[in-house]
JSON list of C-alpha atoms in Angstrom, two decimals:
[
{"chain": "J", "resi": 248, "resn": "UNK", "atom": "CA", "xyz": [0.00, 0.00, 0.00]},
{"chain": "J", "resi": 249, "resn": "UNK", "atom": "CA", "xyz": [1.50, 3.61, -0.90]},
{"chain": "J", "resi": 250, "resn": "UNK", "atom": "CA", "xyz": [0.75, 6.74, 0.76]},
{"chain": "J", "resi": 251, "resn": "UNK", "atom": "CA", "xyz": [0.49, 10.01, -0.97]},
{"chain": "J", "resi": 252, "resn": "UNK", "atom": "CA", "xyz": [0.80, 13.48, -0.01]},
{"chain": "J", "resi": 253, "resn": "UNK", "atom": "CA", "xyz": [-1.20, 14.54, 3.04]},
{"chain": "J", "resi": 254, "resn": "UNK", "atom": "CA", "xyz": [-4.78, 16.10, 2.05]},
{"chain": "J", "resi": 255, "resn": "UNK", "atom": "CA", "xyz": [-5.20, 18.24, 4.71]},
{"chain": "J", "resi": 256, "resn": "UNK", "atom": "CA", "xyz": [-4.18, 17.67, 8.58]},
{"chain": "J", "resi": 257, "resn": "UNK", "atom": "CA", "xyz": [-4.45, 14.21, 9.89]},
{"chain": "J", "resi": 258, "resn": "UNK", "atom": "CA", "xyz": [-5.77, 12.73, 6.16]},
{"chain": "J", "resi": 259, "resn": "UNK", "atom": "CA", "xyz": [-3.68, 11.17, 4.25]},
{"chain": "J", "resi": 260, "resn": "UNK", "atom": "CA", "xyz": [-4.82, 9.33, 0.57]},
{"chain": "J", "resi": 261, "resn": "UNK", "atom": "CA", "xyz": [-3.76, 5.43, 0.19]},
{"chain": "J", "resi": 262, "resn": "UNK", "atom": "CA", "xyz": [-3.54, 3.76, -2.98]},
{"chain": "J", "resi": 263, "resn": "UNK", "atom": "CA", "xyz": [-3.70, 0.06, -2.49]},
{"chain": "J", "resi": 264, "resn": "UNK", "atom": "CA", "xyz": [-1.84, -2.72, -4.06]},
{"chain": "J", "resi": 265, "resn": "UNK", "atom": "CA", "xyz": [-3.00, -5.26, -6.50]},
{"chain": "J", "resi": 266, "resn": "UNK", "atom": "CA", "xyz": [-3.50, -7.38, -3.78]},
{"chain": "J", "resi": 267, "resn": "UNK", "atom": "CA", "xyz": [-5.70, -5.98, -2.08]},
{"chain": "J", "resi": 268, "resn": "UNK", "atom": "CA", "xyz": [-5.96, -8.96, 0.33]},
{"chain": "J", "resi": 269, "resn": "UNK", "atom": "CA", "xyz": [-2.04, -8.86, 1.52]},
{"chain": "J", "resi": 270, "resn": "UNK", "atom": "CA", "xyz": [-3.43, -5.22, 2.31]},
{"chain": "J", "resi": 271, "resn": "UNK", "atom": "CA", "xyz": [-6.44, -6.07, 4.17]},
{"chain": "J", "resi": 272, "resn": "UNK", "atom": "CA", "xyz": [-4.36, -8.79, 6.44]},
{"chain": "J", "resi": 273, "resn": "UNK", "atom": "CA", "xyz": [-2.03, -6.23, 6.97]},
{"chain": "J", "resi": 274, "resn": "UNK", "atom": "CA", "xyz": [-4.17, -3.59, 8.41]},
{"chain": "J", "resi": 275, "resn": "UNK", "atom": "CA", "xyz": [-5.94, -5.94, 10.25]},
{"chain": "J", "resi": 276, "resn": "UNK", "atom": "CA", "xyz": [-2.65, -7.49, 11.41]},
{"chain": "J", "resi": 277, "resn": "UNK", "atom": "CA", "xyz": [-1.81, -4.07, 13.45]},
{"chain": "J", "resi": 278, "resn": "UNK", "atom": "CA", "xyz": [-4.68, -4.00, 15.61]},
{"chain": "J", "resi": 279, "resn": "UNK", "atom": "CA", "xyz": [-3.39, -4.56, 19.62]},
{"chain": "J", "resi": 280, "resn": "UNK", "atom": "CA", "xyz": [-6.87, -4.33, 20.98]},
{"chain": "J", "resi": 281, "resn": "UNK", "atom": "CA", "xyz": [-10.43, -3.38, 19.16]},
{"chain": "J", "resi": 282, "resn": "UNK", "atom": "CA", "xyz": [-11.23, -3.38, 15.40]},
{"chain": "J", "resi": 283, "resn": "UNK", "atom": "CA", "xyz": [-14.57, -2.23, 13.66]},
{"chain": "J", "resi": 284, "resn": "UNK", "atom": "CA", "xyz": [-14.84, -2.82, 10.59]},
{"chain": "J", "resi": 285, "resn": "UNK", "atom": "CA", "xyz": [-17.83, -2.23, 7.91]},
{"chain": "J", "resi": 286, "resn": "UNK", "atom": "CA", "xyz": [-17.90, -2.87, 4.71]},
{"chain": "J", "resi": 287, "resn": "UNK", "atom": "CA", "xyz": [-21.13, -1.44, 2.67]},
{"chain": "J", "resi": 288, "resn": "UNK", "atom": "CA", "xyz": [-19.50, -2.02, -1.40]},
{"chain": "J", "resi": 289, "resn": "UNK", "atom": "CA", "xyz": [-18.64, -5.39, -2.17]},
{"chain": "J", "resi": 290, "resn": "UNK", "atom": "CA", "xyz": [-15.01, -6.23, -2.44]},
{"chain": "J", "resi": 291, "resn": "UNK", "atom": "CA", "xyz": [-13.29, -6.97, -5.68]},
{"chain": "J", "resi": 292, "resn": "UNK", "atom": "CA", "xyz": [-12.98, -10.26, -5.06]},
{"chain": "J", "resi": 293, "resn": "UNK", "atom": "CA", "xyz": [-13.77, -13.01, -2.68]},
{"chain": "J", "resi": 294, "resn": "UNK", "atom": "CA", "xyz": [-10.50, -14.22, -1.33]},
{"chain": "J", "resi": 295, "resn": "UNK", "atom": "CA", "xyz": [-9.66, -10.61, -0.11]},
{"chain": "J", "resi": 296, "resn": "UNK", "atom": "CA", "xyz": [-12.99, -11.03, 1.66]},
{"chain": "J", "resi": 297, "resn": "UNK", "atom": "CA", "xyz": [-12.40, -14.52, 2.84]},
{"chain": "J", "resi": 298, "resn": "UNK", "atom": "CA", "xyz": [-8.83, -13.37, 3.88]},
{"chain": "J", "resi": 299, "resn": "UNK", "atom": "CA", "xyz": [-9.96, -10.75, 5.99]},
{"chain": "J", "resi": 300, "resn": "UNK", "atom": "CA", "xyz": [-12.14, -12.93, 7.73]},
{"chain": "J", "resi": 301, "resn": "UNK", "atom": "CA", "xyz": [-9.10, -15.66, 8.55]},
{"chain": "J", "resi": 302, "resn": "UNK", "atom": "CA", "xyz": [-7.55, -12.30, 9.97]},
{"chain": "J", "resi": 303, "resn": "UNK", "atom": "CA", "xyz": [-10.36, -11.74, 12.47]},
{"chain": "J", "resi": 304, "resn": "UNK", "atom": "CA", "xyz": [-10.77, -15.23, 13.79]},
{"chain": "J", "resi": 305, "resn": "UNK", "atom": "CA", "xyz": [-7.21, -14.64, 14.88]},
{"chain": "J", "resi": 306, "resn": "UNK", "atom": "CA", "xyz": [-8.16, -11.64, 16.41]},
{"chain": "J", "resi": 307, "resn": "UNK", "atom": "CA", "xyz": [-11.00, -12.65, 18.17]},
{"chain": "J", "resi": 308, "resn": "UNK", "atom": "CA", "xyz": [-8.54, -15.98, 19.59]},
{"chain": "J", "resi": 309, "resn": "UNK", "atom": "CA", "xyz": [-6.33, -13.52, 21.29]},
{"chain": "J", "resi": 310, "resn": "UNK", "atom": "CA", "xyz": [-9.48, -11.85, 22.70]},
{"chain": "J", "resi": 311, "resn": "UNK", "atom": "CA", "xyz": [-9.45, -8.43, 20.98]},
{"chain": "J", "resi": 312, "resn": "UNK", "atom": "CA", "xyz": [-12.87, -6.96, 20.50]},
{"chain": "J", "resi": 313, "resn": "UNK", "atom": "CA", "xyz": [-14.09, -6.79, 16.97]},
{"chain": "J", "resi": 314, "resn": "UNK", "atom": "CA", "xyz": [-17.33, -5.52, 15.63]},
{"chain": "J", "resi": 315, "resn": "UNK", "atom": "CA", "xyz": [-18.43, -6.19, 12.00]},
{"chain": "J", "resi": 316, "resn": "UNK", "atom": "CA", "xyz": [-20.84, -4.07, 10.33]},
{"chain": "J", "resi": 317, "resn": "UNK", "atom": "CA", "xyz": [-22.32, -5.01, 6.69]},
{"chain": "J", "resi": 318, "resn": "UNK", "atom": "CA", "xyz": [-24.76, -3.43, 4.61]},
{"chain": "J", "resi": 319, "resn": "UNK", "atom": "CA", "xyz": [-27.05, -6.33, 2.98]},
{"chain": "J", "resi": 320, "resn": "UNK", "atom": "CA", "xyz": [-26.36, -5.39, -0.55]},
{"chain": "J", "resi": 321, "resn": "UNK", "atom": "CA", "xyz": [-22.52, -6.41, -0.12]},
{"chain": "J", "resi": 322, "resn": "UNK", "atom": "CA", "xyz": [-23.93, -9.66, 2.04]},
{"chain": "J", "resi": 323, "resn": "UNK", "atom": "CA", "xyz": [-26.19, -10.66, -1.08]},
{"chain": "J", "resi": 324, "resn": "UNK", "atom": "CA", "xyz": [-22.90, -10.90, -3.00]},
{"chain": "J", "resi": 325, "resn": "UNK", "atom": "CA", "xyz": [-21.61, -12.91, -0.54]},
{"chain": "J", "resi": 326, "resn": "UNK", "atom": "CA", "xyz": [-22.47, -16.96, 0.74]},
{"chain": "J", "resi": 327, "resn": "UNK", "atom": "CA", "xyz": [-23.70, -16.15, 4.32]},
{"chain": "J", "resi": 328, "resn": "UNK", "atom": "CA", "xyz": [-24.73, -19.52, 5.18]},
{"chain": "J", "resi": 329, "resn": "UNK", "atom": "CA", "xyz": [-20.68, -20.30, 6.34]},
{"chain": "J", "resi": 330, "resn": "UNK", "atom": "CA", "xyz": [-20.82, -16.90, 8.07]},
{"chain": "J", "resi": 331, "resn": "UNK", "atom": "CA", "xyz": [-24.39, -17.71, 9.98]},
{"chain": "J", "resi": 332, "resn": "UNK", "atom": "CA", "xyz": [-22.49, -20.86, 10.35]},
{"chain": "J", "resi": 333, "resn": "UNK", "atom": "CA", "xyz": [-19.44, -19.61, 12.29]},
{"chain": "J", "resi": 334, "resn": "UNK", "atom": "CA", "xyz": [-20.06, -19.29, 16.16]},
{"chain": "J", "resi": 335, "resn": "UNK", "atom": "CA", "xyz": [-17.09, -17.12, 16.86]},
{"chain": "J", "resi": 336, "resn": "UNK", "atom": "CA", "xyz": [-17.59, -14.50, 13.21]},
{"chain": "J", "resi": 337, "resn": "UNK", "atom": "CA", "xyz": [-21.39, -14.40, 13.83]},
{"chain": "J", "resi": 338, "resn": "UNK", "atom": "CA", "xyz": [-22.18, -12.89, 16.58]},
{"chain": "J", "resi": 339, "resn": "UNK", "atom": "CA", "xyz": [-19.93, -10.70, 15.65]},
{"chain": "J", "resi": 340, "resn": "UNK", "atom": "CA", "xyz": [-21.96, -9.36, 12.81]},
{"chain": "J", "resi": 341, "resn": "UNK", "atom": "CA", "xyz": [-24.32, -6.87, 12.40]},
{"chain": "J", "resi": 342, "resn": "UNK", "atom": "CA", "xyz": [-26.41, -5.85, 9.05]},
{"chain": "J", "resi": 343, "resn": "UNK", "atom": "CA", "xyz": [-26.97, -2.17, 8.57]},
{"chain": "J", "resi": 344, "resn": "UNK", "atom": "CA", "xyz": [-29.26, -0.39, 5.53]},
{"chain": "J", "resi": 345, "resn": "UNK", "atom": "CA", "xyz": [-28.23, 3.03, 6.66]},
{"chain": "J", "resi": 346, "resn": "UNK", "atom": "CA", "xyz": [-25.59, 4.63, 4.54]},
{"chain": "J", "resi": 347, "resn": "UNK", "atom": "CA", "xyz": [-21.99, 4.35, 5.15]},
{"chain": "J", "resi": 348, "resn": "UNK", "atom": "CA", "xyz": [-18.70, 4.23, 3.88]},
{"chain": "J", "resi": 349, "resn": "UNK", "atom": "CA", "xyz": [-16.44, 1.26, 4.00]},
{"chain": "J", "resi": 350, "resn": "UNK", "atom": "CA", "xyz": [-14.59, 2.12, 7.08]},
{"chain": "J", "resi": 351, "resn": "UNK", "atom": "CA", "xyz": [-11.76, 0.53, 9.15]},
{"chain": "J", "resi": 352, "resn": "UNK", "atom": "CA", "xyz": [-11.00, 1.86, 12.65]},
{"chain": "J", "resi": 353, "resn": "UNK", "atom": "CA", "xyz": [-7.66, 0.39, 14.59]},
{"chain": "J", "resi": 354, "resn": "UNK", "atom": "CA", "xyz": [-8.01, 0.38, 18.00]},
{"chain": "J", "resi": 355, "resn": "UNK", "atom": "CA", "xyz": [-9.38, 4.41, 17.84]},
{"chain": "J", "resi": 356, "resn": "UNK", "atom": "CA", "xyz": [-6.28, 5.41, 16.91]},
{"chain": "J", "resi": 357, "resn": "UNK", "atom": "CA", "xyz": [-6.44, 5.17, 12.88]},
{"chain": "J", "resi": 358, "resn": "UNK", "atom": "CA", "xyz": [-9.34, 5.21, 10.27]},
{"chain": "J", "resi": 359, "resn": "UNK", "atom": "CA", "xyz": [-9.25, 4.39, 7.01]},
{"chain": "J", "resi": 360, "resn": "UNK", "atom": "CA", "xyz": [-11.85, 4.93, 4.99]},
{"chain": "J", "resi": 361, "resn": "UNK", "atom": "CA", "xyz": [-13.11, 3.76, 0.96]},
{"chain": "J", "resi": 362, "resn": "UNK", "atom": "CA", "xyz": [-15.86, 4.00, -1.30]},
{"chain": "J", "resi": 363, "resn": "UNK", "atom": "CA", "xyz": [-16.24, 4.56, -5.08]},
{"chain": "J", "resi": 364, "resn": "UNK", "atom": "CA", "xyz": [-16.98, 0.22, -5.64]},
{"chain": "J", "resi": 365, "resn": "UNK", "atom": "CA", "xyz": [-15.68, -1.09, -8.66]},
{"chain": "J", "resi": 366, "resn": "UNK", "atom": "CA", "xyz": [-13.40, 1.76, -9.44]},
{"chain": "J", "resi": 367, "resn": "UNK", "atom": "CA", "xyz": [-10.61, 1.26, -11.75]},
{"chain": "J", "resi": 368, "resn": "UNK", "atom": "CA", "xyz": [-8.07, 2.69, -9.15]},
{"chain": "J", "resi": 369, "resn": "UNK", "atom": "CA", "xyz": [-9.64, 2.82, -5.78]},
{"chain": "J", "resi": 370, "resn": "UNK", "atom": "CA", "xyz": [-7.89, 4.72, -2.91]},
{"chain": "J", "resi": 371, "resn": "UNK", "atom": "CA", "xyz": [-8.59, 4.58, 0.42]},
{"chain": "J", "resi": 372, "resn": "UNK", "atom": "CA", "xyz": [-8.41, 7.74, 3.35]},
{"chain": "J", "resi": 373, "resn": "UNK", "atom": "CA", "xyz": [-6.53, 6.96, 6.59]},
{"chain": "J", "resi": 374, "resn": "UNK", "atom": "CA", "xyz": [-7.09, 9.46, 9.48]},
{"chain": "J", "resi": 375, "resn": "UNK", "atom": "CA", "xyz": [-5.58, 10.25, 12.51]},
{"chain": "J", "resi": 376, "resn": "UNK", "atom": "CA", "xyz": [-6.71, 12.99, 13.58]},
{"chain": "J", "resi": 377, "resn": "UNK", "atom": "CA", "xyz": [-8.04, 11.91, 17.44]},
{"chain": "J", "resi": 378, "resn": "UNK", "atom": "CA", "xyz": [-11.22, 14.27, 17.27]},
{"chain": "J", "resi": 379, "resn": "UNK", "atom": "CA", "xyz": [-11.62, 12.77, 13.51]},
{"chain": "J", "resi": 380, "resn": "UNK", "atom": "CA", "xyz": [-11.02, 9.47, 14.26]},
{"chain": "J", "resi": 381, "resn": "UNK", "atom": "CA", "xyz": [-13.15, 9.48, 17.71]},
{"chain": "J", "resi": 382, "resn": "UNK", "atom": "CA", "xyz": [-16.56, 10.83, 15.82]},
{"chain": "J", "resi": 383, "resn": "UNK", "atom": "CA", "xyz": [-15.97, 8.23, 12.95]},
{"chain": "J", "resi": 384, "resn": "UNK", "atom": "CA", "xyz": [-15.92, 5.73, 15.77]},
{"chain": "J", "resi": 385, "resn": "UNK", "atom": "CA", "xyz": [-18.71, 6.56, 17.56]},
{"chain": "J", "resi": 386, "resn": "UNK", "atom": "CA", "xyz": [-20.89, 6.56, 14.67]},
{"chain": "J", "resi": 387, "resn": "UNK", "atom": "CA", "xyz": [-19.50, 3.53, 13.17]},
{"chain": "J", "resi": 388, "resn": "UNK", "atom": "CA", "xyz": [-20.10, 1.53, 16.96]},
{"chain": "J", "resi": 389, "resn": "UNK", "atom": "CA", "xyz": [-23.61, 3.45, 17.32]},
{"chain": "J", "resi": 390, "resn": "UNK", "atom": "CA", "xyz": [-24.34, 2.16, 13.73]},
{"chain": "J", "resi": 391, "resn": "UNK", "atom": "CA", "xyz": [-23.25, -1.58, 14.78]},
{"chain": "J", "resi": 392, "resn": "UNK", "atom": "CA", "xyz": [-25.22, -1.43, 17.94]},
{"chain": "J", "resi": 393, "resn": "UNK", "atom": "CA", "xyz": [-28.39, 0.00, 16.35]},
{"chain": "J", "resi": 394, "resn": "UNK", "atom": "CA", "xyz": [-28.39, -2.67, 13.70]},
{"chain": "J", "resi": 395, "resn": "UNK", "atom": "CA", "xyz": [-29.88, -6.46, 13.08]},
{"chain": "J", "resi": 396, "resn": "UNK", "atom": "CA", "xyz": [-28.13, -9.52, 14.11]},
{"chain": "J", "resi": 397, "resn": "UNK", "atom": "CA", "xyz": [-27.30, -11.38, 11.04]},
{"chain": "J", "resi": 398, "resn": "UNK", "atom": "CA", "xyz": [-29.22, -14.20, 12.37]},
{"chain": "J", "resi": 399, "resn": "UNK", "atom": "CA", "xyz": [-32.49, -12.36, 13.16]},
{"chain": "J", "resi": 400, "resn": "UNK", "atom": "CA", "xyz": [-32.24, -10.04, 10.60]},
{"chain": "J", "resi": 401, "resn": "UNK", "atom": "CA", "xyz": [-35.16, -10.59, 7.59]},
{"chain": "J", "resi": 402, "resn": "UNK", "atom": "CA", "xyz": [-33.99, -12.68, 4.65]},
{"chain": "J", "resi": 403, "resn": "UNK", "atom": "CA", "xyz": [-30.48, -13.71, 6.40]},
{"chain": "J", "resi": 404, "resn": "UNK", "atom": "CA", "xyz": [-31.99, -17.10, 7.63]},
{"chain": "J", "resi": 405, "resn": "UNK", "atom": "CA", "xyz": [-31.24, -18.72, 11.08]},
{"chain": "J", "resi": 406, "resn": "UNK", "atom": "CA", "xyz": [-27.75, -20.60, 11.94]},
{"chain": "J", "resi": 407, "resn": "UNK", "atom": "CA", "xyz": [-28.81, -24.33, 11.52]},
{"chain": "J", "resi": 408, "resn": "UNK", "atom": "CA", "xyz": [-29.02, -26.46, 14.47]},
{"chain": "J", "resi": 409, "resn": "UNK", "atom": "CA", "xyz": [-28.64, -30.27, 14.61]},
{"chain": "J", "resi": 410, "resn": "UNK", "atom": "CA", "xyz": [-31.43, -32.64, 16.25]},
{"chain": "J", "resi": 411, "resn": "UNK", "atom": "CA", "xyz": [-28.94, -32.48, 19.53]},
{"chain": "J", "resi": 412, "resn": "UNK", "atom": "CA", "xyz": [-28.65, -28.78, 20.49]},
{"chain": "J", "resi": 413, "resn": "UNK", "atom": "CA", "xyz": [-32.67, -28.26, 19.58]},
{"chain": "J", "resi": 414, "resn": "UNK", "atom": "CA", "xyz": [-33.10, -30.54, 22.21]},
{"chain": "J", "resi": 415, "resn": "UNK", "atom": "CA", "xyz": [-30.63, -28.72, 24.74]},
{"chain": "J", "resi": 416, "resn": "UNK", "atom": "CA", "xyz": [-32.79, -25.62, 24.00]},
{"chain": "J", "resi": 417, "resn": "UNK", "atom": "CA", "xyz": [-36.05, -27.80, 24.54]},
{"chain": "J", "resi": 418, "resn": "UNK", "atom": "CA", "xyz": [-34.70, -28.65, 27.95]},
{"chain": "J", "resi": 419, "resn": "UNK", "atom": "CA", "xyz": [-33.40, -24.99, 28.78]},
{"chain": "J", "resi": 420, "resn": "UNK", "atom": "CA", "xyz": [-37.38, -23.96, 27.65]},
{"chain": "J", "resi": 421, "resn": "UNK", "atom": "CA", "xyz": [-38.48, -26.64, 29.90]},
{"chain": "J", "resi": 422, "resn": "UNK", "atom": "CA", "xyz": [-36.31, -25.40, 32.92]},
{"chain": "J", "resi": 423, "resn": "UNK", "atom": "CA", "xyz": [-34.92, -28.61, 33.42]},
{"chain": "J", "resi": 424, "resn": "UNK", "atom": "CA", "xyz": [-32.00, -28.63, 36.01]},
{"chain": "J", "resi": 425, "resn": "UNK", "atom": "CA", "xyz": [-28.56, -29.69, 34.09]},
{"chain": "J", "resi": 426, "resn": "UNK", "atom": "CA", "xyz": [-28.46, -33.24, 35.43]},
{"chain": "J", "resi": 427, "resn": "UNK", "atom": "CA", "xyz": [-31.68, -34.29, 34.55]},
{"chain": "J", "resi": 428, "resn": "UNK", "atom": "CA", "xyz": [-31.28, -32.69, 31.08]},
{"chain": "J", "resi": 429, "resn": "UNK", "atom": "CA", "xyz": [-27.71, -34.61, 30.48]},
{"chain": "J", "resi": 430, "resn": "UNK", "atom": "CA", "xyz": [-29.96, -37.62, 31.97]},
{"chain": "J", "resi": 431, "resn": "UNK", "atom": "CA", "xyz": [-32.39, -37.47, 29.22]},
{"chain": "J", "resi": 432, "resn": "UNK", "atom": "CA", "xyz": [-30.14, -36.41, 26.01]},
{"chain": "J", "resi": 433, "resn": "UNK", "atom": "CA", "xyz": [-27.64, -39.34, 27.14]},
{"chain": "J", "resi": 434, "resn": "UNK", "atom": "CA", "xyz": [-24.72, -37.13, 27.58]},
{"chain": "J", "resi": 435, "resn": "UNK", "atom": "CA", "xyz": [-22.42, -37.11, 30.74]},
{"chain": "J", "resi": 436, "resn": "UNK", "atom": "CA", "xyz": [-22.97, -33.75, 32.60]},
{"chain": "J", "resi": 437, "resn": "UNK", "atom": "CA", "xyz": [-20.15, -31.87, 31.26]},
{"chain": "J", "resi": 438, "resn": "UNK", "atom": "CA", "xyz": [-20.98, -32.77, 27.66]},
{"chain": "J", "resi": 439, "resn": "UNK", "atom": "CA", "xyz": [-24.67, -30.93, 28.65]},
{"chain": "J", "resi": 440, "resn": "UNK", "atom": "CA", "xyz": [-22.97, -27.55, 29.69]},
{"chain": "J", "resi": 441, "resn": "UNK", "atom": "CA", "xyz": [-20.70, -27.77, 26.59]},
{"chain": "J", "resi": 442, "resn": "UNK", "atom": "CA", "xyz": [-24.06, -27.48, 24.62]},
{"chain": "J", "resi": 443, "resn": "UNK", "atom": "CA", "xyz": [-25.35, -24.63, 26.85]},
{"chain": "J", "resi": 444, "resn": "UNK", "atom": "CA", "xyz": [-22.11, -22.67, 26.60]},
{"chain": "J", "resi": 445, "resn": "UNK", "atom": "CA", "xyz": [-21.30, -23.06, 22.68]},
{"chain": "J", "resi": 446, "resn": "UNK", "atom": "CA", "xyz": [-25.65, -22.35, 22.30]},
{"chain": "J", "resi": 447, "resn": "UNK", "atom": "CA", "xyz": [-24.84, -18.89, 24.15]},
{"chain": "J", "resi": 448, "resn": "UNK", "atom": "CA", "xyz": [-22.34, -18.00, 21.92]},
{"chain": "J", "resi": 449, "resn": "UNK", "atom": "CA", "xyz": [-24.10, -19.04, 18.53]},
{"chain": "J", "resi": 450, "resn": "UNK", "atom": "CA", "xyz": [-27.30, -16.57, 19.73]},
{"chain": "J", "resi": 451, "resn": "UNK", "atom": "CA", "xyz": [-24.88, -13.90, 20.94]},
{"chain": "J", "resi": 452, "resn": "UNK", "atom": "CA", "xyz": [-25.93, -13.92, 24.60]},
{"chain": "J", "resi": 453, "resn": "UNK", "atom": "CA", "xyz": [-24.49, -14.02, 27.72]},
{"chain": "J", "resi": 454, "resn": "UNK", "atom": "CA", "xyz": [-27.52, -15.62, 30.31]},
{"chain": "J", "resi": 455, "resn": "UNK", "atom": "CA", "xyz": [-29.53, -18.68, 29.61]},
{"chain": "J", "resi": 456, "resn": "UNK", "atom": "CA", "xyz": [-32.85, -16.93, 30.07]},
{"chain": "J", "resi": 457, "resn": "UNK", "atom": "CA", "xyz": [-31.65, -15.13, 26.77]},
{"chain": "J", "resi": 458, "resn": "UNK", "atom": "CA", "xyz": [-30.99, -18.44, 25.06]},
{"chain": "J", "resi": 459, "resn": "UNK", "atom": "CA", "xyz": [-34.66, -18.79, 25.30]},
{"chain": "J", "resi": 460, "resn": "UNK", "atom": "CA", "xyz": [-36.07, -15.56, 24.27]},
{"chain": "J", "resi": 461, "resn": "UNK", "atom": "CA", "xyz": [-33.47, -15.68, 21.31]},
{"chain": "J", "resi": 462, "resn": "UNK", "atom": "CA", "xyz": [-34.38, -19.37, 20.16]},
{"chain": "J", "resi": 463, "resn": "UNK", "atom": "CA", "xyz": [-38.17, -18.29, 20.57]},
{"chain": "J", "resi": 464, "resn": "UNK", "atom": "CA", "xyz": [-37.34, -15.31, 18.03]},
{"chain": "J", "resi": 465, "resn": "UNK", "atom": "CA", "xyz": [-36.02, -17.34, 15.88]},
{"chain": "J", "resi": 466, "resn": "UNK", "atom": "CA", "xyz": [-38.62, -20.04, 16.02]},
{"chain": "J", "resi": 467, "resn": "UNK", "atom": "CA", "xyz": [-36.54, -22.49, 17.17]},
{"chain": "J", "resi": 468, "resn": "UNK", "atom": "CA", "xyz": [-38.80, -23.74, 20.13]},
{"chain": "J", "resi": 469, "resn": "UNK", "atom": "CA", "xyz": [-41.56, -26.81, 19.76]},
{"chain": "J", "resi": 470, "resn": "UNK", "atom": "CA", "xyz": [-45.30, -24.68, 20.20]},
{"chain": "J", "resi": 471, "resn": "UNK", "atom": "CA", "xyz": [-46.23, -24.44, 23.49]}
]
């Protein structure tokens, strides 16, 4: 990636390589502690998508916050089942039809910034300025926290769930205590709270009472 003159204080223009992926992986690569980053234009092409993505599950393995924001009309050009799939990307991700630029923000210290999709020669903004970079972060976090989950969100689908972990959620619906739960599905005890813990993370909550309300939004409970 090459920088050019300074615009004006604090902005500086960035023309990226031809591989736009090594540059993705790169800038992704430098955060130390929180990322957001939302993409509204599709990317040229998939791997630099799909490498950016390799970049954050490393991220989110050394427990750095990361948010993800995407607009649907770059998810449509995308496969989301693997994303609605992934229980550490997903909850993770939030869809967004308010406007916005493709925006990354490094640990509030850096933003760079890209639009103009399908451009023959693209170039991206990176700011520093802190009063700069602090209001594009608080819209771009306000933004993420204002829109859908990808898994409740209309049209995205639902992450699928095998005939075992619909039955862990029957039994949390039921109020079952853990032992007779594990007693009933045939698993040892510890096997049971495996289920509950990994269920938490694939809804994106953090109690069990919201393991309910989420599976009943997405109509994963029997009628009752």
């Amino acid at each position: 990636m090459r920088k050019d003159d300074a615009i004006a204080p604090g902005i500086v223009r960035l023309h990226p390589s031809k591989d736009l992926g090594s540059d993705v992986k790169h800038l992704l690569r430098r955060v130390r502690s929180e990322a957001v980053v939302a993409v509204s234009s599709p990317v040229r092409q998939e791997r630099h998508y799909s490498l950016g993505h390799t970049v954050i599950r490393g991220l989110l393995a050394e427990g750095k916050q990361v948010r993800l924001l995407y607009s649907p009309d770059f998810l449509d050009s995308r496969d989301r089942r693997p994303l609605l799939e992934d229980s550490s990307l997903s909850p993770k991700i939030r869809v967004s039809s308010h406007d916005f630029h493709n925006t990354f923000i490094i640990d509030r210290h850096a933003a760079i910034l890209w639009s103009g999709a399908g451009a023959a020669h693209p170039y991206m903004v990176m700011v520093r300025g802190p009063a700069l970079v602090g209001a594009i972060h608080q819209f771009a976090t306000r933004t993420w926290e204002s829109a859908d989950h990808l898994s409740t969100r209309p049209g995205f689908g639902s992450p699928e769930f095998d005939d075992k972990s619909l039955a862990v959620l029957d039994a949390l619906n039921r109020g079952l205590k853990d032992e007779v739960a594990a007693r009933q599905l045939d698993v040892s005890l510890r096997t049971y709270r495996r289920y509950v813990a990994d269920l938490m993370v694939r809804l994106d909550v953090t109690t069990r009472f919201q393991v309910g309300v989420r599976a009943a939004q997405l109509g994963l409970l029997p009628p009752g």
